PDB file of C-alpha atoms in Angstrom:
ATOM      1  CA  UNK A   1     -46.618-124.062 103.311  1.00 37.00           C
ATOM      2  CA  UNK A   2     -45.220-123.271 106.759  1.00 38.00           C
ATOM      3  CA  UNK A   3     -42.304-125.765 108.164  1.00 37.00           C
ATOM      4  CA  UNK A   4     -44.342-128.330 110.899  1.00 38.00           C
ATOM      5  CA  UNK A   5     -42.632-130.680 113.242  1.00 46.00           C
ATOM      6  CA  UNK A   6     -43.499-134.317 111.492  1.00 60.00           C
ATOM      7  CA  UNK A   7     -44.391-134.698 107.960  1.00 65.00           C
ATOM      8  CA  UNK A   8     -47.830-136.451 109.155  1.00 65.00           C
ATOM      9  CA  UNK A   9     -48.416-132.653 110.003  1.00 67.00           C
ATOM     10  CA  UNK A  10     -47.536-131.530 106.737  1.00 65.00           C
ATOM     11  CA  UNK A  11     -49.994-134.517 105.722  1.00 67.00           C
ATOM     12  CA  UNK A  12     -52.684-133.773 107.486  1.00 68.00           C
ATOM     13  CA  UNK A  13     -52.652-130.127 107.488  1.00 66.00           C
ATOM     14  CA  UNK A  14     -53.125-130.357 103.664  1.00 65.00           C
ATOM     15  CA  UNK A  15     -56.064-132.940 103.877  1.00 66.00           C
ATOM     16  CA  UNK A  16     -57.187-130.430 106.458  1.00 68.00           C
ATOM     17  CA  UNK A  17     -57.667-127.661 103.338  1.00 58.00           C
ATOM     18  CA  UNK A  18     -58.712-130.221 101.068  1.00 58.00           C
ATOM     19  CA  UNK A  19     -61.733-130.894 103.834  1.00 62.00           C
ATOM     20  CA  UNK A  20     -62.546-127.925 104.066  1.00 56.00           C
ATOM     21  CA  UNK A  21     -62.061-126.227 100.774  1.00 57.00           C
ATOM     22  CA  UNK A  22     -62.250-129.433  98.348  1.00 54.00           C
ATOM     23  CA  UNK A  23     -65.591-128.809  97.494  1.00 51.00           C
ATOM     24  CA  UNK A  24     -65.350-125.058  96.402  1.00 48.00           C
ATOM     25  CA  UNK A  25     -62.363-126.340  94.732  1.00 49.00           C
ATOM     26  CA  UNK A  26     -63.993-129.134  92.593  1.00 48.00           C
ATOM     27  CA  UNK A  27     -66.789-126.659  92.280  1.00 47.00           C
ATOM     28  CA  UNK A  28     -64.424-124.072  90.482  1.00 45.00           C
ATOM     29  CA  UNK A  29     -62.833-126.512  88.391  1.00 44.00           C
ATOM     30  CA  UNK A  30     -66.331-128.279  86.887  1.00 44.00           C
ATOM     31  CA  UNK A  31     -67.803-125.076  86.405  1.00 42.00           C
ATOM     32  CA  UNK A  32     -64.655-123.879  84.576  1.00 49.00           C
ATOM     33  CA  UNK A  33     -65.115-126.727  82.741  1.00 48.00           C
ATOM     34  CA  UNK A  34     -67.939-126.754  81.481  1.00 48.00           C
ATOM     35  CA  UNK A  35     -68.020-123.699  80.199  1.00 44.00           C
ATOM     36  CA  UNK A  36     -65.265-124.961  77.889  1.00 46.00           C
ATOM     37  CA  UNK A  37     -68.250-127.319  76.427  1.00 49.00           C
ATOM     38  CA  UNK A  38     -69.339-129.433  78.798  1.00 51.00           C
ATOM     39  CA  UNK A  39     -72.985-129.882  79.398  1.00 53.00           C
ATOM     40  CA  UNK A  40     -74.946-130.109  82.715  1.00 59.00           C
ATOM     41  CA  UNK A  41     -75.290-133.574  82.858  1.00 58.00           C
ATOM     42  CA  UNK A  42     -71.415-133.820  82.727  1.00 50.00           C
ATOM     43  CA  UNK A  43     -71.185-131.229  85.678  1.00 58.00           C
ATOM     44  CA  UNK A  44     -73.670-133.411  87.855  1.00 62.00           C
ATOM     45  CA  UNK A  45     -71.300-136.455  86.754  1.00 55.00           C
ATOM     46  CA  UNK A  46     -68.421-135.093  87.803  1.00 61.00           C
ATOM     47  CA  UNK A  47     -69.964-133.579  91.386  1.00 64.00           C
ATOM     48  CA  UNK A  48     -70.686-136.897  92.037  1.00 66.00           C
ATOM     49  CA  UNK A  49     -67.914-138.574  90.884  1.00 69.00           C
ATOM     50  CA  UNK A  50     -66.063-136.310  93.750  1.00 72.00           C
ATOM     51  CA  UNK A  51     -68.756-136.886  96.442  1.00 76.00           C
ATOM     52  CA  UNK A  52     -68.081-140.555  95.765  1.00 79.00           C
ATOM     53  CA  UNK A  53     -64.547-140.483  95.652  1.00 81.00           C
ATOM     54  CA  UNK A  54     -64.486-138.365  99.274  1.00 82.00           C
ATOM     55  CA  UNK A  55     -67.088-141.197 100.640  1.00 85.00           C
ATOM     56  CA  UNK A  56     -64.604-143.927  99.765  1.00 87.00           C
ATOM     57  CA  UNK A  57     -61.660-142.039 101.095  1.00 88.00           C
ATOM     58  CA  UNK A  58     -63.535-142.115 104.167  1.00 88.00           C
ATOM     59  CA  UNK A  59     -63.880-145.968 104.022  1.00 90.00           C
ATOM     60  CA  UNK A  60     -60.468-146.871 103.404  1.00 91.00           C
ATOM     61  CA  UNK A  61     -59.297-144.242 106.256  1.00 90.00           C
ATOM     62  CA  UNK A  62     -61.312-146.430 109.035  1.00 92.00           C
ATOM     63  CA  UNK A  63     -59.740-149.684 106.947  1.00 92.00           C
ATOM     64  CA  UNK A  64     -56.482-147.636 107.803  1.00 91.00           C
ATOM     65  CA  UNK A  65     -57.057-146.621 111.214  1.00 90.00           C
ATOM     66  CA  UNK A  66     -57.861-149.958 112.265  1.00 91.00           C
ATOM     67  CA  UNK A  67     -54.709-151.462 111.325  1.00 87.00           C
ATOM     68  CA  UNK A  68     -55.700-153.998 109.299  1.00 91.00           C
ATOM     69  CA  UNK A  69     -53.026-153.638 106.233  1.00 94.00           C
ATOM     70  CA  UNK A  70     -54.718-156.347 103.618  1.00 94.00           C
ATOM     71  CA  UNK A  71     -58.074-154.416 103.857  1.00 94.00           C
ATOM     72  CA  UNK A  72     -56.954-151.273 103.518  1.00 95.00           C
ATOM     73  CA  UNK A  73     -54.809-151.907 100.790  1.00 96.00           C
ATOM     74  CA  UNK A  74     -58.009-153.619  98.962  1.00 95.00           C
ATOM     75  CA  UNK A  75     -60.194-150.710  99.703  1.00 95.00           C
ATOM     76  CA  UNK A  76     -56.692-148.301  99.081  1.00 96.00           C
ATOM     77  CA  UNK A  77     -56.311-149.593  95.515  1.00 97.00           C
ATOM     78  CA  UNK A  78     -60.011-149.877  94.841  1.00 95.00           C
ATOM     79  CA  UNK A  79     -60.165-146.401  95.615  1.00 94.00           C
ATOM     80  CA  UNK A  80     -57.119-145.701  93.155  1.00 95.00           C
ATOM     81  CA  UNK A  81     -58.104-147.612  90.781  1.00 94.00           C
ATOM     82  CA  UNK A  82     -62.102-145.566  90.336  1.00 92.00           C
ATOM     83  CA  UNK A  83     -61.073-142.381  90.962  1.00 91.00           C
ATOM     84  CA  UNK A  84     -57.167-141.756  89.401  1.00 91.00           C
ATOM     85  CA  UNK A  85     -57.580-138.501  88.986  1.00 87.00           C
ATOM     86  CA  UNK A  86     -58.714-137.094  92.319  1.00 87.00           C
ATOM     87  CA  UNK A  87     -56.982-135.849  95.010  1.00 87.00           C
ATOM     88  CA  UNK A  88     -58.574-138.494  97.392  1.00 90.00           C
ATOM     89  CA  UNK A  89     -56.296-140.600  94.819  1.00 93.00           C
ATOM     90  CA  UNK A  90     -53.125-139.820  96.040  1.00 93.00           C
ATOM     91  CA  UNK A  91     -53.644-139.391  99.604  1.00 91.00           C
ATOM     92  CA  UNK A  92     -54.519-142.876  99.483  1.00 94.00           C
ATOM     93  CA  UNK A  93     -51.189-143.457  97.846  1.00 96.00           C
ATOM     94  CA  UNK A  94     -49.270-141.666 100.251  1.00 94.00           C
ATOM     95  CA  UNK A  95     -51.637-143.333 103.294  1.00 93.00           C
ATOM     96  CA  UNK A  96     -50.963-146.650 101.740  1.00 96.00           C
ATOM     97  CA  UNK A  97     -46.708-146.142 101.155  1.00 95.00           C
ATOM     98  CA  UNK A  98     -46.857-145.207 105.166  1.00 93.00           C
ATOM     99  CA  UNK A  99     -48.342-148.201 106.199  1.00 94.00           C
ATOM    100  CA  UNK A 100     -46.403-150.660 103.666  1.00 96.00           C
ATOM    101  CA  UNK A 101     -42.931-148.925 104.350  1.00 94.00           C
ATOM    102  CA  UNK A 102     -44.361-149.629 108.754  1.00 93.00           C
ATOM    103  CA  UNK A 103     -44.615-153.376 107.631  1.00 95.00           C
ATOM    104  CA  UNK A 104     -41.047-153.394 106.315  1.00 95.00           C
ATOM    105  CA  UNK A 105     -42.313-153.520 102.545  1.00 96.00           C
ATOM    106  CA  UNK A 106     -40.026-150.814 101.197  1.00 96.00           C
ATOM    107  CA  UNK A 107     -40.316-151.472  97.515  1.00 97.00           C
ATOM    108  CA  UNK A 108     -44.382-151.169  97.573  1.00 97.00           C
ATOM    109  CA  UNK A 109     -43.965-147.971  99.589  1.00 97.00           C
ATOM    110  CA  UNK A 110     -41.341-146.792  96.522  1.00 98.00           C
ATOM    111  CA  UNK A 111     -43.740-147.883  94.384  1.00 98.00           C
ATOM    112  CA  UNK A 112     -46.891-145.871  95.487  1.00 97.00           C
ATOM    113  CA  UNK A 113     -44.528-143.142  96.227  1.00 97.00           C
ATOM    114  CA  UNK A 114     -43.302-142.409  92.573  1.00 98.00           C
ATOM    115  CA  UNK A 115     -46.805-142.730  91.968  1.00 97.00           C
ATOM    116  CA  UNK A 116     -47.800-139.838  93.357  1.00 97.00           C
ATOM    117  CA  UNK A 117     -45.157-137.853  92.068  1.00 96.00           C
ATOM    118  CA  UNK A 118     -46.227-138.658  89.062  1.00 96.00           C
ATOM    119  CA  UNK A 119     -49.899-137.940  89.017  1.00 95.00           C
ATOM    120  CA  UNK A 120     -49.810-135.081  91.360  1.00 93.00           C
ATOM    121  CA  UNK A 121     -52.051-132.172  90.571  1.00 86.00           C
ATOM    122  CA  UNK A 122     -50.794-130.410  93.558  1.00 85.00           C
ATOM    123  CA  UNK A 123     -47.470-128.690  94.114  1.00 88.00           C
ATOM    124  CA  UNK A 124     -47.556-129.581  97.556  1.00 86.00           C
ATOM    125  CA  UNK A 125     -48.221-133.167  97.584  1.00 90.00           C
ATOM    126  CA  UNK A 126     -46.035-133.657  94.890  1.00 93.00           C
ATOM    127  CA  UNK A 127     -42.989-132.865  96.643  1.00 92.00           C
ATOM    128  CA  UNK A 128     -43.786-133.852 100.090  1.00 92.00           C
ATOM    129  CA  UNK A 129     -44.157-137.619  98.001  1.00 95.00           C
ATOM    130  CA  UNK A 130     -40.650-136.865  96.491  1.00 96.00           C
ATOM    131  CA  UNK A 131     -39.496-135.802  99.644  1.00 95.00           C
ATOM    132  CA  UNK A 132     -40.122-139.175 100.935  1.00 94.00           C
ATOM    133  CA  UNK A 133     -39.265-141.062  98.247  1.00 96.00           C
ATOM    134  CA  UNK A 134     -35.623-139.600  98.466  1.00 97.00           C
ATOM    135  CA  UNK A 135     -35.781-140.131 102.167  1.00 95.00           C
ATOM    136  CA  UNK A 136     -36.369-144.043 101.303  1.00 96.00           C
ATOM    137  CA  UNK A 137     -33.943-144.175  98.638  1.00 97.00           C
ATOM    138  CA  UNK A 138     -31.906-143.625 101.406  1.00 96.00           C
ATOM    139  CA  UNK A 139     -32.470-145.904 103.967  1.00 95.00           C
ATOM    140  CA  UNK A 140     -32.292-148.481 101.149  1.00 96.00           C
ATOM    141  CA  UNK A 141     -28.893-147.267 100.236  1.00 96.00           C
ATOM    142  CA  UNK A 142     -29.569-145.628  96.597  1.00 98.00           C
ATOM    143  CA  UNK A 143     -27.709-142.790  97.296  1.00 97.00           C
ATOM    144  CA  UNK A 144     -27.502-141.696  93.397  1.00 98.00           C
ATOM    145  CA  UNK A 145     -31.153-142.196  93.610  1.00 97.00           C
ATOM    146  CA  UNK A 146     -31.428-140.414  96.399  1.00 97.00           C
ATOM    147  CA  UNK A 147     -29.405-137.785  95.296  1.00 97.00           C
ATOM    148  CA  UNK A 148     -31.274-137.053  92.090  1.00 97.00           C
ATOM    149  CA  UNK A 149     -34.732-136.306  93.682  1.00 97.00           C
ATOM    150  CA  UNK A 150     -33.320-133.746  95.927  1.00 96.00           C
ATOM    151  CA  UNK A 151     -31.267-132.057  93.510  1.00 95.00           C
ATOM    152  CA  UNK A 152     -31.602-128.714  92.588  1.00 91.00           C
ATOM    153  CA  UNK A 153     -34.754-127.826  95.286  1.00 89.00           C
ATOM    154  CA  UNK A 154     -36.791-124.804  94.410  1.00 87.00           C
ATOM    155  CA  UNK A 155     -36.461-121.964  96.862  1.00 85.00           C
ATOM    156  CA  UNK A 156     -39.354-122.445  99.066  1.00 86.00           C
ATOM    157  CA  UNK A 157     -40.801-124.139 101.972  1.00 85.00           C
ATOM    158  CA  UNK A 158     -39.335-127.563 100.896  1.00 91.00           C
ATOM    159  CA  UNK A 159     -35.786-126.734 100.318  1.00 94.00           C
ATOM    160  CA  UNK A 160     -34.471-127.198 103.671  1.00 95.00           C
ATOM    161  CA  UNK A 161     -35.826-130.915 103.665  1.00 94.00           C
ATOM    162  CA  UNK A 162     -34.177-131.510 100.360  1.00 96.00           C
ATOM    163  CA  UNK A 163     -30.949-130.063 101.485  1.00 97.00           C
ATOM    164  CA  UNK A 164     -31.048-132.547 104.689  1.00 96.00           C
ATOM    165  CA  UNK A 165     -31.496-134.874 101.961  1.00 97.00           C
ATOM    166  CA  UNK A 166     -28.458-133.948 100.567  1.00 97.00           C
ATOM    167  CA  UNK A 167     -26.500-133.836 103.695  1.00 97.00           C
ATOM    168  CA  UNK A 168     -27.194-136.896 104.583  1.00 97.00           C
ATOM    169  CA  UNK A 169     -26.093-138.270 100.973  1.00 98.00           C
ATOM    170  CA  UNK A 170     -23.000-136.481 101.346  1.00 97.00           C
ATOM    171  CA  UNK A 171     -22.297-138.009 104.894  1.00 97.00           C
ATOM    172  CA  UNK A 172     -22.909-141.499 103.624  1.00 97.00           C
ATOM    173  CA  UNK A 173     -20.453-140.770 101.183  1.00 97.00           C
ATOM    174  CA  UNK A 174     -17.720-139.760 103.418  1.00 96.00           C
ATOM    175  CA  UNK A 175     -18.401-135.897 102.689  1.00 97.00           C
ATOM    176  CA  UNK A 176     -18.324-134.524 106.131  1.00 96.00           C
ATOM    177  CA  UNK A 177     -17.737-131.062 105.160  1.00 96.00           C
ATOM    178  CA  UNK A 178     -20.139-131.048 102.419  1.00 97.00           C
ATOM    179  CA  UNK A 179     -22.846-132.591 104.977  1.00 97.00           C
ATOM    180  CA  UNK A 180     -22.260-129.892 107.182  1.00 97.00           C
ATOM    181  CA  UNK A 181     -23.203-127.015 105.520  1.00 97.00           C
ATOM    182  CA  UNK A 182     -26.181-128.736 103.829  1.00 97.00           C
ATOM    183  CA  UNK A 183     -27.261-129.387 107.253  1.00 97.00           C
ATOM    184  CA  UNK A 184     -26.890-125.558 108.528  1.00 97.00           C
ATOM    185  CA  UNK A 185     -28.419-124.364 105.416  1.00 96.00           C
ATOM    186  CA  UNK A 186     -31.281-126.589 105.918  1.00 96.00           C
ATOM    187  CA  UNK A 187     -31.821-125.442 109.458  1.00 95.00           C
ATOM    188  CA  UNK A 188     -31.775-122.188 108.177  1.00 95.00           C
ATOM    189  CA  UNK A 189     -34.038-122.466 105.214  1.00 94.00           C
ATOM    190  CA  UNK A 190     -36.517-124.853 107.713  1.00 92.00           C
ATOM    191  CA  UNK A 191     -36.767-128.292 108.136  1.00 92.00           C
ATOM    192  CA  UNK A 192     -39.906-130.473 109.810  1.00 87.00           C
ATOM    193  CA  UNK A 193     -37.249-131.918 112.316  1.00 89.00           C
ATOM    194  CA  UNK A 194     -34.834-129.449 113.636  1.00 92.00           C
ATOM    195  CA  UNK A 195     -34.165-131.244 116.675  1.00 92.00           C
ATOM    196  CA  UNK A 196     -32.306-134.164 114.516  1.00 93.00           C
ATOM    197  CA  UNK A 197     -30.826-132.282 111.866  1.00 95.00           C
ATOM    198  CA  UNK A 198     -29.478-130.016 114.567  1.00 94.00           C
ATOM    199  CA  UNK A 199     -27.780-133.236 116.477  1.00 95.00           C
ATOM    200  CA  UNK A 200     -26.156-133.598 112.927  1.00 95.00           C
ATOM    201  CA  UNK A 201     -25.348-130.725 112.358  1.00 95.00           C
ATOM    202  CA  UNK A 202     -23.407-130.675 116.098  1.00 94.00           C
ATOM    203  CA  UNK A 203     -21.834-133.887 115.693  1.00 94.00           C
ATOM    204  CA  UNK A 204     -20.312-132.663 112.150  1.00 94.00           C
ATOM    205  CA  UNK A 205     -18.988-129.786 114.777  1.00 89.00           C
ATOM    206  CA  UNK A 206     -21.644-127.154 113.901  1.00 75.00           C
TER     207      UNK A 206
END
């Protein structure tokens, strides 16, 4: 995955894929399936179960996009609750963490957060949920927490946001020079929001 400006880029650009390849995807996946042992009635269950679980998604995103926070956590955890395993599943979780953690309810955002890194399928949405969920640790001051998640980061596209991560741990901790080259490497390796972590970086003296 390429380094975008906002995570809600990041977001979107992988419910972008989904859109347009989930159904090729699911399609792959039942029909590897069954020829493990599963029958054709169990391949038209689980087409539908998907074509039900994108027509929900749908419902809970205009619940969303309307603003109205009790109904689309209703439809948000109905949702979760029918269809676990899918990926409309967890973008639900990580719609529904945005919107609590907007109307200052940090530990239900934590909450759906470690969620998804814990039932994510997907590489990607895994760690753009732990990226988060670090990022919240903290604001809410759990800096071991914090500290934990972005620990060790794989060398790929999400690196640089966990070594932010781990600047900004260090600075909280009085670690100035520690904070500074976390930030530079970060820059280097990519983050979705040079323009801050450069400001760090320059106030920290470069």
């Amino acid at each position: 995955m390429s380094t975008y400006q906002t995570e809600e880029e990041q977001v979107e650009a992988i419910k972008k894929w989904w859109k347009e390849n989930g159904k090729a995807a699911i399609g792959g996946i039942v029909l590897g399936l069954a020829v493990v042992g599963g029958g054709k009635g169990w391949i038209e269950y689980q087409r539908v179960q998907a074509e039900n679980a994108s027509a929900n998604y749908e419902g809970f995103a205009m619940a969303a996009r309307s603003g109205d926070l009790e109904k689309a956590v209703q439809r948000g955890d109905a949702l979760i609750s029918a269809y676990q395993d899918s990926t409309y599943a967890l973008f639900t979780a990580l719609d529904l963490a945005r919107m609590q953690l907007e109307a200052g309810d940090k530990d239900k955002a934590r909450v759906r957060l470690q969620w998804v890194m814990d039932n994510a399928s997907d590489e990607a949405i895994g760690k753009l949920a732990k990226v988060r969920l670090a990022r919240l640790m903290l604001d809410m001051n759990a800096l071991d927490e914090a500290a934990s998640l972005a620990a060790n980061p794989a060398d790929d596209s999400w690196q640089g946001e966990f070594l932010s991560i781990q600047a900004e741990v260090k600075l909280a901790r009085g670690d100035r020079e520690g904070a500074r080259s976390d930030f530079a490497m970060a820059l280097k390796k990519g983050v979705s929001n040079p323009t801050l972590v450069n400001m760090k970086l320059q106030e920290l003296g470069g």
